[in-house]
C-alpha positions as protocol buffer text, in pm:
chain_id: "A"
residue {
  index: 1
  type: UNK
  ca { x: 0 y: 0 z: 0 }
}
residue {
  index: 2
  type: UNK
  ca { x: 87 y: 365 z: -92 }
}
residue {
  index: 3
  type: UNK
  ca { x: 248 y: 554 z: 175 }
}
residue {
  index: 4
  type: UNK
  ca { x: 45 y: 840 z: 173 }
}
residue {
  index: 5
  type: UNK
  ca { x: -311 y: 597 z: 171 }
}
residue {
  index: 6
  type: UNK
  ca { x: -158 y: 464 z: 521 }
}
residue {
  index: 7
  type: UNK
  ca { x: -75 y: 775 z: 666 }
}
residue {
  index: 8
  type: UNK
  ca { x: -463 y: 925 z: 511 }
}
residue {
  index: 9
  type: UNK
  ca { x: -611 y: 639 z: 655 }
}
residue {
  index: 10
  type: UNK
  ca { x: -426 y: 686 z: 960 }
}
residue {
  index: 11
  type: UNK
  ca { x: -587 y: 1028 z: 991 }
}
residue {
  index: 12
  type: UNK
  ca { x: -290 y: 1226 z: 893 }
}
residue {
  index: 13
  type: UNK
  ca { x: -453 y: 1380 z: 549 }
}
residue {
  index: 14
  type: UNK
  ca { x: -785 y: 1391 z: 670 }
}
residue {
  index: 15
  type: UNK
  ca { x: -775 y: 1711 z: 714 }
}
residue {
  index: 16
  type: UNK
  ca { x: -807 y: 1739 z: 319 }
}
residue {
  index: 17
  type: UNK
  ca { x: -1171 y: 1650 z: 389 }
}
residue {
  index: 18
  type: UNK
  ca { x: -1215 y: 2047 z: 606 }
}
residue {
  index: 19
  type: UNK
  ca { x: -1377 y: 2295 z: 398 }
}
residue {
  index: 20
  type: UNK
  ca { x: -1092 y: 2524 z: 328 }
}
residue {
  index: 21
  type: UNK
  ca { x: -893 y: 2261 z: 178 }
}
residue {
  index: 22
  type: UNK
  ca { x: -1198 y: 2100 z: -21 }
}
residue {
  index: 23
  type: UNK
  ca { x: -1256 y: 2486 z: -161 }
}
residue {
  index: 24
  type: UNK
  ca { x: -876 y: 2487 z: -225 }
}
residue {
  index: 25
  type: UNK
  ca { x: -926 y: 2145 z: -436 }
}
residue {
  index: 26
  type: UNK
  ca { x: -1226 y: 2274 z: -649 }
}
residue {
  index: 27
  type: UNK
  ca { x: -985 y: 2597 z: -708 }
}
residue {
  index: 28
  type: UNK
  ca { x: -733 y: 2395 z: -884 }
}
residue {
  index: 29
  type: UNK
  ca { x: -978 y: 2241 z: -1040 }
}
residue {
  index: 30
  type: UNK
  ca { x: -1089 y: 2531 z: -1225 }
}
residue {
  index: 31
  type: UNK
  ca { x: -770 y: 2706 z: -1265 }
}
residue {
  index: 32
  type: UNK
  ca { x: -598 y: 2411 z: -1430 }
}
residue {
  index: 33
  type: UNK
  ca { x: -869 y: 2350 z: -1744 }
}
residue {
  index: 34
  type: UNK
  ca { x: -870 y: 2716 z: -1774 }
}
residue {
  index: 35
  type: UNK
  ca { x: -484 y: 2750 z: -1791 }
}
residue {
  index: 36
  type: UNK
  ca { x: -462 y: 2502 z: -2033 }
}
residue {
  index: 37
  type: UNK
  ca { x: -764 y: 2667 z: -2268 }
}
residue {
  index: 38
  type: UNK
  ca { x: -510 y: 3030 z: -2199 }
}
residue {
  index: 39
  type: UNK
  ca { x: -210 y: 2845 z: -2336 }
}
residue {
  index: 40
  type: UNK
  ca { x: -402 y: 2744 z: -2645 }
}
residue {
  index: 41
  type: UNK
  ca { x: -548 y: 3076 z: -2744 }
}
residue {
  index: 42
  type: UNK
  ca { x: -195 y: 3225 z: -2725 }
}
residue {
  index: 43
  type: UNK
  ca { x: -97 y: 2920 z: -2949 }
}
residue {
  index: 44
  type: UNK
  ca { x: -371 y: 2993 z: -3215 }
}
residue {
  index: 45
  type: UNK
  ca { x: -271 y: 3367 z: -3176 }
}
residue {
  index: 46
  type: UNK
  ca { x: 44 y: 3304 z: -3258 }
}
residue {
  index: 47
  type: UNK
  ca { x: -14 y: 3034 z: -3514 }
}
residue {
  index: 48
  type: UNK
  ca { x: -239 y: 3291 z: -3753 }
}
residue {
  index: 49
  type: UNK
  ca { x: 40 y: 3564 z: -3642 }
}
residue {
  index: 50
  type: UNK
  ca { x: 302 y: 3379 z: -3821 }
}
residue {
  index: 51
  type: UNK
  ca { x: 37 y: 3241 z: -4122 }
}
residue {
  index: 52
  type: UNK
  ca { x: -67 y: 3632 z: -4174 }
}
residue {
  index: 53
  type: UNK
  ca { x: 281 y: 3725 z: -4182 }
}
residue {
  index: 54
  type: UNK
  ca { x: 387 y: 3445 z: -4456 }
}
residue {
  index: 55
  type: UNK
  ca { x: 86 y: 3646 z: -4619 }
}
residue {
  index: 56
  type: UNK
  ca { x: 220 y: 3992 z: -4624 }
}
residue {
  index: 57
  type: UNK
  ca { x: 589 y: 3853 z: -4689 }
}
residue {
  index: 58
  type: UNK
  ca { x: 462 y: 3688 z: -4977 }
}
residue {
  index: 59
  type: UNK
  ca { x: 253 y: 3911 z: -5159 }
}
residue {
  index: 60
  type: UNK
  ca { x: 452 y: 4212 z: -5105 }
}
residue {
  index: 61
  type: UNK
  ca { x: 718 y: 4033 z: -5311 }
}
residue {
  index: 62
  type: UNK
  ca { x: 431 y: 3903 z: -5561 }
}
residue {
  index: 63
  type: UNK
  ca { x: 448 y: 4073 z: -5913 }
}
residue {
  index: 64
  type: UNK
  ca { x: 239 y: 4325 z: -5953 }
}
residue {
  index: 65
  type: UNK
  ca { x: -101 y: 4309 z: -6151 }
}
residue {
  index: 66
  type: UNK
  ca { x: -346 y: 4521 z: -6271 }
}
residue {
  index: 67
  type: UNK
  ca { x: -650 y: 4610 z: -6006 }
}
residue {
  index: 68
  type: UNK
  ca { x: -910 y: 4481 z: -6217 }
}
residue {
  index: 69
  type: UNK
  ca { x: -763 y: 4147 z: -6217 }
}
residue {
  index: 70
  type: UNK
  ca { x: -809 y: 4098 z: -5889 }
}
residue {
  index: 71
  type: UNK
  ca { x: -1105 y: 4315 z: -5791 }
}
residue {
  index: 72
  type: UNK
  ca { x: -1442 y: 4412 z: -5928 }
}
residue {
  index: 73
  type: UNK
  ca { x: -1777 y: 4606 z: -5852 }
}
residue {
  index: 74
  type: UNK
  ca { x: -1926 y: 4467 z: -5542 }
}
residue {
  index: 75
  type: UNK
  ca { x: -1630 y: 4233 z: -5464 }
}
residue {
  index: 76
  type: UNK
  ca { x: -1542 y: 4154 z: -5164 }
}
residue {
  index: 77
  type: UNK
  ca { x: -1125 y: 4107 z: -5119 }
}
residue {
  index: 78
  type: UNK
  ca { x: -1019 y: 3774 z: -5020 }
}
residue {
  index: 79
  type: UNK
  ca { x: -749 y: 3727 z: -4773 }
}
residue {
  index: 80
  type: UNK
  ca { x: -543 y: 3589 z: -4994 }
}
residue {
  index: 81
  type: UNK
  ca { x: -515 y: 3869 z: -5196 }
}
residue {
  index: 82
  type: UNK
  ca { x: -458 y: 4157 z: -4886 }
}
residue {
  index: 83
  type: UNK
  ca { x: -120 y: 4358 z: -4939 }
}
residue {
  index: 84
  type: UNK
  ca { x: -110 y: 4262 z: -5283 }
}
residue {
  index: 85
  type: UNK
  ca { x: 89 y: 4458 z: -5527 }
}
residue {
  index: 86
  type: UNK
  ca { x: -138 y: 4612 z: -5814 }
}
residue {
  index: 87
  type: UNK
  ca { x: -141 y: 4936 z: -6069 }
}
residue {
  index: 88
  type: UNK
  ca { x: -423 y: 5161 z: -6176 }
}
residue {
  index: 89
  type: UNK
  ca { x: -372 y: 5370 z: -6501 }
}
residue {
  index: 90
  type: UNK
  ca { x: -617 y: 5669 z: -6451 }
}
residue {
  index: 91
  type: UNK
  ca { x: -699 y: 5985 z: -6318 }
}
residue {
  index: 92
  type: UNK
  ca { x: -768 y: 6164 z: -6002 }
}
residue {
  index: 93
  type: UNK
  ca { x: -1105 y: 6245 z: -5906 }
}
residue {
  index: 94
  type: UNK
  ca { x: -1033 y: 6548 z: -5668 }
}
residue {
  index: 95
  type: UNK
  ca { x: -1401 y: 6657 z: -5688 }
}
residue {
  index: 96
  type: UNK
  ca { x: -1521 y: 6425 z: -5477 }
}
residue {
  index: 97
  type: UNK
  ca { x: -1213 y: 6297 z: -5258 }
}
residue {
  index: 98
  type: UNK
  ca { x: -1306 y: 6252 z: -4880 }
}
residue {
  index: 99
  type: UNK
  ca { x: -1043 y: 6258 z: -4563 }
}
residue {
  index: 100
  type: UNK
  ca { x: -1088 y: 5945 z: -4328 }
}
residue {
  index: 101
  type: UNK
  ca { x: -1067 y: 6074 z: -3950 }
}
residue {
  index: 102
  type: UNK
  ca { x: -893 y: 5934 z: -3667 }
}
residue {
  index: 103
  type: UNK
  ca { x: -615 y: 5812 z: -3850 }
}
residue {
  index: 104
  type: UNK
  ca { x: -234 y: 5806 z: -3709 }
}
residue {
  index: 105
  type: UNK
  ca { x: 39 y: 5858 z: -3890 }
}
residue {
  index: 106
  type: UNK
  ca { x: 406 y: 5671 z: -3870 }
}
residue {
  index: 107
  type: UNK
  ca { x: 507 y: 5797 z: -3535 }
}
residue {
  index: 108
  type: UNK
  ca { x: 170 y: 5809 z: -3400 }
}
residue {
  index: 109
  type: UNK
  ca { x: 19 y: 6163 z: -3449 }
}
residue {
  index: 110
  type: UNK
  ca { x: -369 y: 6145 z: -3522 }
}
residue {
  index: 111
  type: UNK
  ca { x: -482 y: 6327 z: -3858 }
}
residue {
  index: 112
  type: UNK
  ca { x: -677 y: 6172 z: -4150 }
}
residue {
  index: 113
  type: UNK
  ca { x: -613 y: 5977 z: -4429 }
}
residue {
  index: 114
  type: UNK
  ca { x: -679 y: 6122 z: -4810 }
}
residue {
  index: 115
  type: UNK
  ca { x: -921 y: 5899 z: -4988 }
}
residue {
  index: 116
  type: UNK
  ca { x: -963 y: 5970 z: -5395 }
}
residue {
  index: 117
  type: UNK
  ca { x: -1165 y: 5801 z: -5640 }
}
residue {
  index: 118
  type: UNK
  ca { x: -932 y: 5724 z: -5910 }
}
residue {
  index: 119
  type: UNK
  ca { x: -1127 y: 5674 z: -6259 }
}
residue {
  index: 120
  type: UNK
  ca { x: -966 y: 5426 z: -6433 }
}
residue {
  index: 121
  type: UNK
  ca { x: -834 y: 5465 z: -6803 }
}
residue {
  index: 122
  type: UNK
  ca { x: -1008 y: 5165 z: -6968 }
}
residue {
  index: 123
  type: UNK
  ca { x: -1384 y: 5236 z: -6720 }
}
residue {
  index: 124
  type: UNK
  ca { x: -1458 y: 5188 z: -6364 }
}
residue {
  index: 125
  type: UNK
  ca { x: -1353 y: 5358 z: -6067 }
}
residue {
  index: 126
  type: UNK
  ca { x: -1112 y: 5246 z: -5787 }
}
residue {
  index: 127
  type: UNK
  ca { x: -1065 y: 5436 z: -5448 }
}
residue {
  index: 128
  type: UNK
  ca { x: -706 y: 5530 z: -5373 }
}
residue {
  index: 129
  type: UNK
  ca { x: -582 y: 5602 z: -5010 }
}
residue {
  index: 130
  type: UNK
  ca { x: -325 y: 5864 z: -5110 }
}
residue {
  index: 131
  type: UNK
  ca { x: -166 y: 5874 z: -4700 }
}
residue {
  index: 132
  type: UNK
  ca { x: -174 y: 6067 z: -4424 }
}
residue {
  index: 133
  type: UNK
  ca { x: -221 y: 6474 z: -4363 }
}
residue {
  index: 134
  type: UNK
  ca { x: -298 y: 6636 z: -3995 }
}
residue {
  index: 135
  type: UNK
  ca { x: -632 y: 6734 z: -3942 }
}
residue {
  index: 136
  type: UNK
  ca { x: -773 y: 7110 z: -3947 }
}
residue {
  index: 137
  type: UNK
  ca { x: -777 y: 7279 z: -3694 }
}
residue {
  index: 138
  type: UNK
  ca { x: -1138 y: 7272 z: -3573 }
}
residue {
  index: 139
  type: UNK
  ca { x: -1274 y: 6848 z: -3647 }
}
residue {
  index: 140
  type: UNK
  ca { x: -1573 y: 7001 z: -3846 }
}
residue {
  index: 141
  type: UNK
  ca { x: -1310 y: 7142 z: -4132 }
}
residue {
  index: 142
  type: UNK
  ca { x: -1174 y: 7017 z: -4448 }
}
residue {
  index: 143
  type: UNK
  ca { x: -773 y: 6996 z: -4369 }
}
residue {
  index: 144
  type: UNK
  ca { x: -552 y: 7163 z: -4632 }
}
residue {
  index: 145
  type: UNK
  ca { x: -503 y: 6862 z: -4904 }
}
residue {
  index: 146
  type: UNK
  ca { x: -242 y: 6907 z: -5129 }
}
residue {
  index: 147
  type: UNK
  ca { x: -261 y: 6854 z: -5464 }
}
residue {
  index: 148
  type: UNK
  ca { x: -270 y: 6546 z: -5718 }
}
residue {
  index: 149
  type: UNK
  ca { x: -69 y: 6501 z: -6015 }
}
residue {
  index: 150
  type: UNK
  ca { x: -258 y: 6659 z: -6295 }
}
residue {
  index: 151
  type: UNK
  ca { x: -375 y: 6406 z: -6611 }
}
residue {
  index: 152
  type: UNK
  ca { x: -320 y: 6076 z: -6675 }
}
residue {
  index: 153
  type: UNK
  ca { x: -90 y: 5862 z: -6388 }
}
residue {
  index: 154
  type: UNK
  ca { x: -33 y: 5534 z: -6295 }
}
residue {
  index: 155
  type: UNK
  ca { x: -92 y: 5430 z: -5944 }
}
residue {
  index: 156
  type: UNK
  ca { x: 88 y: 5158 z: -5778 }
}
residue {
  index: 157
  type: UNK
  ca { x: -16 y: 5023 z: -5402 }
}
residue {
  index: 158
  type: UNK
  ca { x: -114 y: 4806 z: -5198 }
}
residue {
  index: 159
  type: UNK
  ca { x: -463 y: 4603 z: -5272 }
}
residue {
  index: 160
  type: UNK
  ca { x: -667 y: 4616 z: -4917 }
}
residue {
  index: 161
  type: UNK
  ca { x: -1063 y: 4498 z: -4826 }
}
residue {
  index: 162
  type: UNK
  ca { x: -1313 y: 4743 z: -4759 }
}
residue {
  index: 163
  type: UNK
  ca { x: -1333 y: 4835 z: -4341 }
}
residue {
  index: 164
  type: UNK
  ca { x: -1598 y: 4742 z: -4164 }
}
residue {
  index: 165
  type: UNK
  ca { x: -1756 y: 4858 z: -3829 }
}
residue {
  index: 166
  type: UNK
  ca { x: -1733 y: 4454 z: -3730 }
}
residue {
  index: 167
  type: UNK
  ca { x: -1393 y: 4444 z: -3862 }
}
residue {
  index: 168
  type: UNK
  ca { x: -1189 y: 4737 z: -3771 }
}
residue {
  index: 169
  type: UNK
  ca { x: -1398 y: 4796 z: -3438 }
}
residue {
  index: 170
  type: UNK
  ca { x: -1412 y: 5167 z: -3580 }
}
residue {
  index: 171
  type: UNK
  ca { x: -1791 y: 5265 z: -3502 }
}
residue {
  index: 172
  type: UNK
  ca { x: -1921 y: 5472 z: -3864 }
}
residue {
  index: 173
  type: UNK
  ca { x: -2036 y: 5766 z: -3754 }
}
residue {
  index: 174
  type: UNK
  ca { x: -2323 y: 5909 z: -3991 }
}
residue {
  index: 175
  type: UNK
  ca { x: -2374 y: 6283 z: -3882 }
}
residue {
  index: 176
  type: UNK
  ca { x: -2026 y: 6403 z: -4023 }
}
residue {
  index: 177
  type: UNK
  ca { x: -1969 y: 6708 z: -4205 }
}
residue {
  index: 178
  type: UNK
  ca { x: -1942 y: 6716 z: -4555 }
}
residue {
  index: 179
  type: UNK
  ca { x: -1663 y: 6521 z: -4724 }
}
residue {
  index: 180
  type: UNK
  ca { x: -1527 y: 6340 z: -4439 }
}
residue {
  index: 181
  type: UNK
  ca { x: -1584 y: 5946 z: -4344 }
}
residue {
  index: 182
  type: UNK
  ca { x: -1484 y: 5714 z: -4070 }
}
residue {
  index: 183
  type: UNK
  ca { x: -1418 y: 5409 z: -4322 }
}
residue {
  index: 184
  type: UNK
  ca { x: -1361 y: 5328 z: -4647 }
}
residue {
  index: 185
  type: UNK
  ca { x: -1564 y: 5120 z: -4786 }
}
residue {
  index: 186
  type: UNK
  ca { x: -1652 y: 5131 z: -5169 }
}
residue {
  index: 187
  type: UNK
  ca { x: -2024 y: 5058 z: -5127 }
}
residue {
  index: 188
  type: UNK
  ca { x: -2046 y: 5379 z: -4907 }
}
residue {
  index: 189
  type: UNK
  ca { x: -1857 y: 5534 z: -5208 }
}
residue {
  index: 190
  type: UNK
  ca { x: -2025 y: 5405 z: -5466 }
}
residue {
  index: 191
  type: UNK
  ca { x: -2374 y: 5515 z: -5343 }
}
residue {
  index: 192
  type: UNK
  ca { x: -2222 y: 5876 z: -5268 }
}
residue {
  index: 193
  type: UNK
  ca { x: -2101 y: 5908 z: -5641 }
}
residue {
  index: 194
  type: UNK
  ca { x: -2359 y: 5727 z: -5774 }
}
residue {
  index: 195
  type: UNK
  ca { x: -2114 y: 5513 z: -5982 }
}
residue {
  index: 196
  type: UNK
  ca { x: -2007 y: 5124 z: -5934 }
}
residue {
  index: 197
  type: UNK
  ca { x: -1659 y: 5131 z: -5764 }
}
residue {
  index: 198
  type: UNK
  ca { x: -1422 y: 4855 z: -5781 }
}
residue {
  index: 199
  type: UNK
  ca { x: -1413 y: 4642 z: -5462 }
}
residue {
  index: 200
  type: UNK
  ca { x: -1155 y: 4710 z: -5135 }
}
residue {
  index: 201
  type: UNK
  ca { x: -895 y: 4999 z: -5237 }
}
residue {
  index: 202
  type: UNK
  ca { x: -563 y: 5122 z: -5334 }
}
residue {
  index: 203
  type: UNK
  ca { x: -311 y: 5177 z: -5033 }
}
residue {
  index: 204
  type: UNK
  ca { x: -116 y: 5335 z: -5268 }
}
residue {
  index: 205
  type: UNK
  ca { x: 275 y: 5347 z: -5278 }
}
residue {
  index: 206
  type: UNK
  ca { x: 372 y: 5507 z: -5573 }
}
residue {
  index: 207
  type: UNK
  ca { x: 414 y: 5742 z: -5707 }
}
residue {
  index: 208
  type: UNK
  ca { x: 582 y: 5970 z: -5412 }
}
residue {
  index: 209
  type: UNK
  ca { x: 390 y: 6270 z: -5301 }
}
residue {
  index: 210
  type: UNK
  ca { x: 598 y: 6613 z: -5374 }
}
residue {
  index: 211
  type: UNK
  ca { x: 681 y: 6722 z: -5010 }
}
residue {
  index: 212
  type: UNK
  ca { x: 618 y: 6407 z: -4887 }
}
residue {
  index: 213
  type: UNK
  ca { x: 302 y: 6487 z: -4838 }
}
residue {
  index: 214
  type: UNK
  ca { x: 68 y: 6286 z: -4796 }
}
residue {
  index: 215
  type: UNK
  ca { x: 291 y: 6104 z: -4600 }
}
residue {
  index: 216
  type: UNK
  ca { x: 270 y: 5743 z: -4741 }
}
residue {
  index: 217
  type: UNK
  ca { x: 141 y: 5460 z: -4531 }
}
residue {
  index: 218
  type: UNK
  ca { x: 374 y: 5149 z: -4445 }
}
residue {
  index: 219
  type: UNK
  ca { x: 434 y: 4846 z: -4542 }
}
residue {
  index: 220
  type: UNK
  ca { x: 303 y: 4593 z: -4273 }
}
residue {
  index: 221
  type: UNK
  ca { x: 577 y: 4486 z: -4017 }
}
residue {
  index: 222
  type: UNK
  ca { x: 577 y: 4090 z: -4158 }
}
residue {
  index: 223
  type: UNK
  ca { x: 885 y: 3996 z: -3904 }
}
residue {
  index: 224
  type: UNK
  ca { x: 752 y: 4060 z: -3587 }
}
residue {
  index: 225
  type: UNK
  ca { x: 548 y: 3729 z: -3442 }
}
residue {
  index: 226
  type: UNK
  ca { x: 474 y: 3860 z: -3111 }
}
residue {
  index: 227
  type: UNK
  ca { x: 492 y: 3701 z: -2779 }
}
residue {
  index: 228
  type: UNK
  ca { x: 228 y: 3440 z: -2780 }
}
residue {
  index: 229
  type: UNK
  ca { x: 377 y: 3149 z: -2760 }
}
residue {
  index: 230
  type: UNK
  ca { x: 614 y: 3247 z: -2467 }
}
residue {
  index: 231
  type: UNK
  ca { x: 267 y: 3310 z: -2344 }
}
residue {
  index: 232
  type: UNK
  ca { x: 161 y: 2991 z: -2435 }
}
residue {
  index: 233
  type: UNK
  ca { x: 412 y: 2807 z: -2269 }
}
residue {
  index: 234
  type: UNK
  ca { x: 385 y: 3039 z: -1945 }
}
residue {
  index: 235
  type: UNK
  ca { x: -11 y: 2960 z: -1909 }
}
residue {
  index: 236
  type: UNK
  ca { x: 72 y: 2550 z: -1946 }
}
residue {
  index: 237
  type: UNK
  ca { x: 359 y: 2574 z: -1687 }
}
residue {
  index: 238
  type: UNK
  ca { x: 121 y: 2749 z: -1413 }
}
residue {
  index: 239
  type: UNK
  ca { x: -132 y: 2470 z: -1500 }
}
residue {
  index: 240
  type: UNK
  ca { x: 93 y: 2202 z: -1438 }
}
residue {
  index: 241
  type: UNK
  ca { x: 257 y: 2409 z: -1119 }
}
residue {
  index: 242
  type: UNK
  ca { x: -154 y: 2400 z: -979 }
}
residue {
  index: 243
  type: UNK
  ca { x: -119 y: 2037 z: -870 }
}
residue {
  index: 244
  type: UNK
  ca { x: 262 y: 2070 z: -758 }
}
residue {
  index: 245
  type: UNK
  ca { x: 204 y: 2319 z: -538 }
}
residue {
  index: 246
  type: UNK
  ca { x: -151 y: 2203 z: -421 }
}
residue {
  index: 247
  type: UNK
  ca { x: 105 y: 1881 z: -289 }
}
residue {
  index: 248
  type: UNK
  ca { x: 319 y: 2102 z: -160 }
}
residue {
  index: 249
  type: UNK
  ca { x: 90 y: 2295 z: 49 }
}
residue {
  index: 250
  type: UNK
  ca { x: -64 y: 1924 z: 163 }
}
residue {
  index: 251
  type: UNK
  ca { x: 246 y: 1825 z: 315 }
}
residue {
  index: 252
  type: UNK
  ca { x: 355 y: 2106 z: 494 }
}
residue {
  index: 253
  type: UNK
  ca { x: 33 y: 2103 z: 639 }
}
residue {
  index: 254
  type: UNK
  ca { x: 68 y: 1765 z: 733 }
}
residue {
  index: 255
  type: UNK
  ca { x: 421 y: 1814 z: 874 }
}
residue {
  index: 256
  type: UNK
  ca { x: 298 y: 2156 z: 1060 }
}
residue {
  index: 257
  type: UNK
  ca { x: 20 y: 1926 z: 1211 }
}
residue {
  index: 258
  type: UNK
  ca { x: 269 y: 1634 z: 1346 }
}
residue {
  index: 259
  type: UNK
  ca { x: 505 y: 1838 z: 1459 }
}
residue {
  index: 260
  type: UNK
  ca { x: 227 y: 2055 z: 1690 }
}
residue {
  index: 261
  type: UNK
  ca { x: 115 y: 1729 z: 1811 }
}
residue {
  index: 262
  type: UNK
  ca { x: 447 y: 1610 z: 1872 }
}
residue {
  index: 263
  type: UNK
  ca { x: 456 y: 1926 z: 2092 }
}
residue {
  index: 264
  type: UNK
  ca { x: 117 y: 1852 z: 2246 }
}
residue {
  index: 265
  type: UNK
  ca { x: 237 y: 1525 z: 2372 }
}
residue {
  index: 266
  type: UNK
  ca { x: 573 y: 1610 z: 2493 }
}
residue {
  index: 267
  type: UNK
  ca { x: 408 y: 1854 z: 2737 }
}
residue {
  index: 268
  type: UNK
  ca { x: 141 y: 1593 z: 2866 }
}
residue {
  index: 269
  type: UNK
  ca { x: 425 y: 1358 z: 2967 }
}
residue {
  index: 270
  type: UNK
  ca { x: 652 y: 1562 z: 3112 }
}
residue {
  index: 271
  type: UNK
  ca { x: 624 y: 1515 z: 3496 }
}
residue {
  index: 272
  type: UNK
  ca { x: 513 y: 1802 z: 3714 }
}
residue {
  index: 273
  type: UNK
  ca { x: 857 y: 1937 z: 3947 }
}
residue {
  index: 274
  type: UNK
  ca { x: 768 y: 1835 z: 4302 }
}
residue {
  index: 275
  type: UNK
  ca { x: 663 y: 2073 z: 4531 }
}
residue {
  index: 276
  type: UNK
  ca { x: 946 y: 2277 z: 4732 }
}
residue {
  index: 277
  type: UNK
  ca { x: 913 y: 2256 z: 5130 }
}
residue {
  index: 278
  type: UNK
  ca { x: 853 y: 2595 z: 5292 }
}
residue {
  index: 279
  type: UNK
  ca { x: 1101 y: 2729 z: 5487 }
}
residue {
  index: 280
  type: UNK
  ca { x: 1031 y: 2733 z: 5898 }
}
residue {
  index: 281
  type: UNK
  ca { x: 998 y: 3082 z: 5963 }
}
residue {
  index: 282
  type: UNK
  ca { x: 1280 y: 3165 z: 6226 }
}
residue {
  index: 283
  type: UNK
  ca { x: 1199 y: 3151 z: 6608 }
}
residue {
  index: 284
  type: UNK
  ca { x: 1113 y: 3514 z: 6790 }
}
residue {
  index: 285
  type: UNK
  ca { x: 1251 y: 3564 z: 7109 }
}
């Protein structure tokens, strides 16, 4: 027989069965299952960081294509094709080009983005994010844009989805002033020019802006993978540490009981010191 069975059914453990250590079991109980589930999210997290960065790697370095090859009126931007590297031959529609709000820039000041519908040189219309300018000064002003090449360009950039409220977490506001928008999205577009628009849009990358500005957005970071599955690992070593120190805690309690009983009983054996005679008191005269 185990050890520790003979010494539980010997009493020593029993006190396993008091409520504060019974609480103390259905803790661990908890904790561990729910450690384990931590350790796995951080694993998926970092399992679709590292698939999303093969992504951008990828088609950053992917030829580039025209946009209507990969994108249509009404069509919604796979995945697959995010960050991918495609031209636009066209012009600028200035007329009706909108500003995006709440948008940082590289090193983290908030302005807007430029958004232009670009007409396309064989039909259609694409929207091109042209980068990033400050804001006015007062949020219910057009900022100072500057200008577009004039005539016929070609547009090189990065191919991105249209945002969503759901997918960006960035709630549309309607009640805006004139020409500005929280998202883009090329159905919005399309029903405020009244004119299909090619699905997603054109982070565009080329070419540079004279000034620099509209400062050009960057590339996605495709190195970093984050620390997810250091926090993986950390979640499924605190599960497994539950039980260990659950046993740990057990036997000290055990040993703090023996020896205080070991005490106990010392003292009841020890004989009581006899009782010293009194002293005659000296005779008085």
């Amino acid at each position: 027989m185990h050890p520790t069975t003979q010494l539980y059914r010997r009493g020593v453990y029993r006190f396993l069965l008091t409520r504060q250590w019974l609480i103390l079991a259905l803790l661990a109980l908890v904790l561990i299952p729910t450690m384990v589930e931590l350790g796995f999210w951080q694993l998926h997290r970092h399992e679709h960081k590292v698939a999303q960065n093969s992504l951008i790697s990828r088609n950053l370095k992917a030829k580039p294509v025209p946009v209507t090859s990969l994108t249509a009126p009404g069509h919604t931007v796979p995945r697959s094709d995010y960050w991918r590297t495609v031209t636009a031959t066209g012009t600028y529609d200035t007329e009706h080009q909108v500003v995006v709000r709440r948008r940082t820039s590289a090193d983290g000041r908030i302005g807007v983005h430029v958004l232009v519908p670009f007409d396309l040189k064989d039909g259609g219309t694409v929207l091109v994010n042209r980068g990033w300018v400050p804001s006015a000064d007062s949020q219910r002003a057009f900022p100072e844009v500057p200008a577009v090449p004039r005539g016929e360009v070609t547009v090189t950039g990065r191919l991105k989805a249209d945002e969503t409220t759901s997918a960006s977490g960035i709630k549309d506001i309607s009640d805006l002033p004139d020409r500005q928008v929280m998202l883009i999205n090329s159905a919005q577009e399309a029903e405020r020019l009244s004119r299909p628009v090619l699905g997603g849009y054109i982070e565009q990358t080329a070419p540079e802006p004279v000034g620099g500005s509209p400062e050009l957005i960057e590339a996605p970071d495709d190195s970093s993978i984050g620390p997810h599955m250091a926090y993986a690992v950390q979640w499924w070593l605190f599960a497994a540490g539950v039980p260990v120190g659950y046993v740990v805690l057990a036997r000290r309690e055990k040993r703090d009981r023996a020896e205080a009983a070991a005490k106990e009983a010392a003292g009841e054996q020890q004989p009581s010191e006899p009782e010293k005679p009194e002293k005659p008191e000296p005779a008085t005269a």
